[in-house]
């Protein structure tokens, strides 16, 4: 199971952003199969986590490669991709900065037509920062690509080394990969390095044992996103898509004395390129997955299997608002956020597969599942950077603790899954599961949820052989899914808060 939560630390409206989820740490080169189990019926096997369906990702093991006994193979791959921004607004280039068809150095393009005047006064912020580059006036002309030129052609380079073995006695696979992405937004990068090994081997006594281990680390560097830069926020796209059509952002934008951003309109926004370089979010993740499994065929109809595994995920995020940024009044700040999630899971299954007659078949599963989850999160906020270019919490004047929380819970489930089939075109399935959760009250910590489904394959039943219709199926299902609560909600208390407009309020006091 990959925890796929997005962890955010600031408003996505005024300058935050959700960066990465758990799936970003999976190496696509190591995926063998990718299956989607729809609907709540999947919850019988996977528990409450699967109440909306399940995505099952199986990594490579090296199986199925040998037709002549043993085979060892080595695969080396490299690929380079190029990317550009997909779409931009269809800009007009008839009117420039101003309002009511009169010129003024303001954001937006509601001013006079470009063919109505030849020059305008040089933008004061640029004239003050670069007096040797400008005279008193500049041409009043459209810059059709002033937004497009902010972006560049990005590159993605992916290198992979794979080693696999397959034989009658078992199989083995190892994959090492490294991916580097230099995005089409300047100063935005994403790097991922991963190593995985896994295999299964059949012992002389008939017992099949296997295991897998994978480790991946990623680093993402990107800017803040949001709709504005008011209230000290730091959105790099605050005005980037709505620049006056006569502004030339290919001009110098870093003050040679102070290092601050320089734009035609001072005080409203930072230059997007300066913002992408100085106001940024760095996100580092580390994921370790370890699993062991064993299976044994008791006879031709009954088999048993057991697997246990650990999945640990750590995310470290740092939000940097640099000195001289419009955000934080130019004082600078750092937000650090450290989130760790660890799952330990054990699953025992007994599988039944019987051919009751020439027409009828039966398949069944009896199982037990135990999963323990622990997670912790701690976040700090430091305001006012003391020295430039040192982005540590110790280089801030005021530090406050935003979050410090830990949680642990355990869920034990027992379940059954039975399927009856008739002539491979009529199927009836029923599941049942009962869970016991540590996040529910001790005297009421058990909940039960069943499902039933049926399917009829029309083309198989009627033996249709048509070029127009090659497969048709009718399916009906009913499912009930139970769920527990987050670990920290077992002892939630409330009290009466301050009234608002004479309306009583209730406040969480946990």
PDB file of C-alpha atoms in Angstrom, residues 464-471:
ATOM      1  CA  UNK A 464     -21.917 -14.972 -30.533  1.00  0.00           C
ATOM      2  CA  UNK A 465     -19.206 -14.649 -33.153  1.00  0.00           C
ATOM      3  CA  UNK A 466     -19.675 -11.190 -34.562  1.00  0.00           C
ATOM      4  CA  UNK A 467     -17.238  -8.641 -35.941  1.00  0.00           C
ATOM      5  CA  UNK A 468     -19.506  -5.912 -34.595  1.00  0.00           C
ATOM      6  CA  UNK A 469     -19.974  -7.224 -31.046  1.00  0.00           C
ATOM      7  CA  UNK A 470     -17.188  -9.362 -29.611  1.00  0.00           C
ATOM      8  CA  UNK A 471     -17.935  -8.949 -25.893  1.00  0.00           C
TER       9      UNK A 471
END
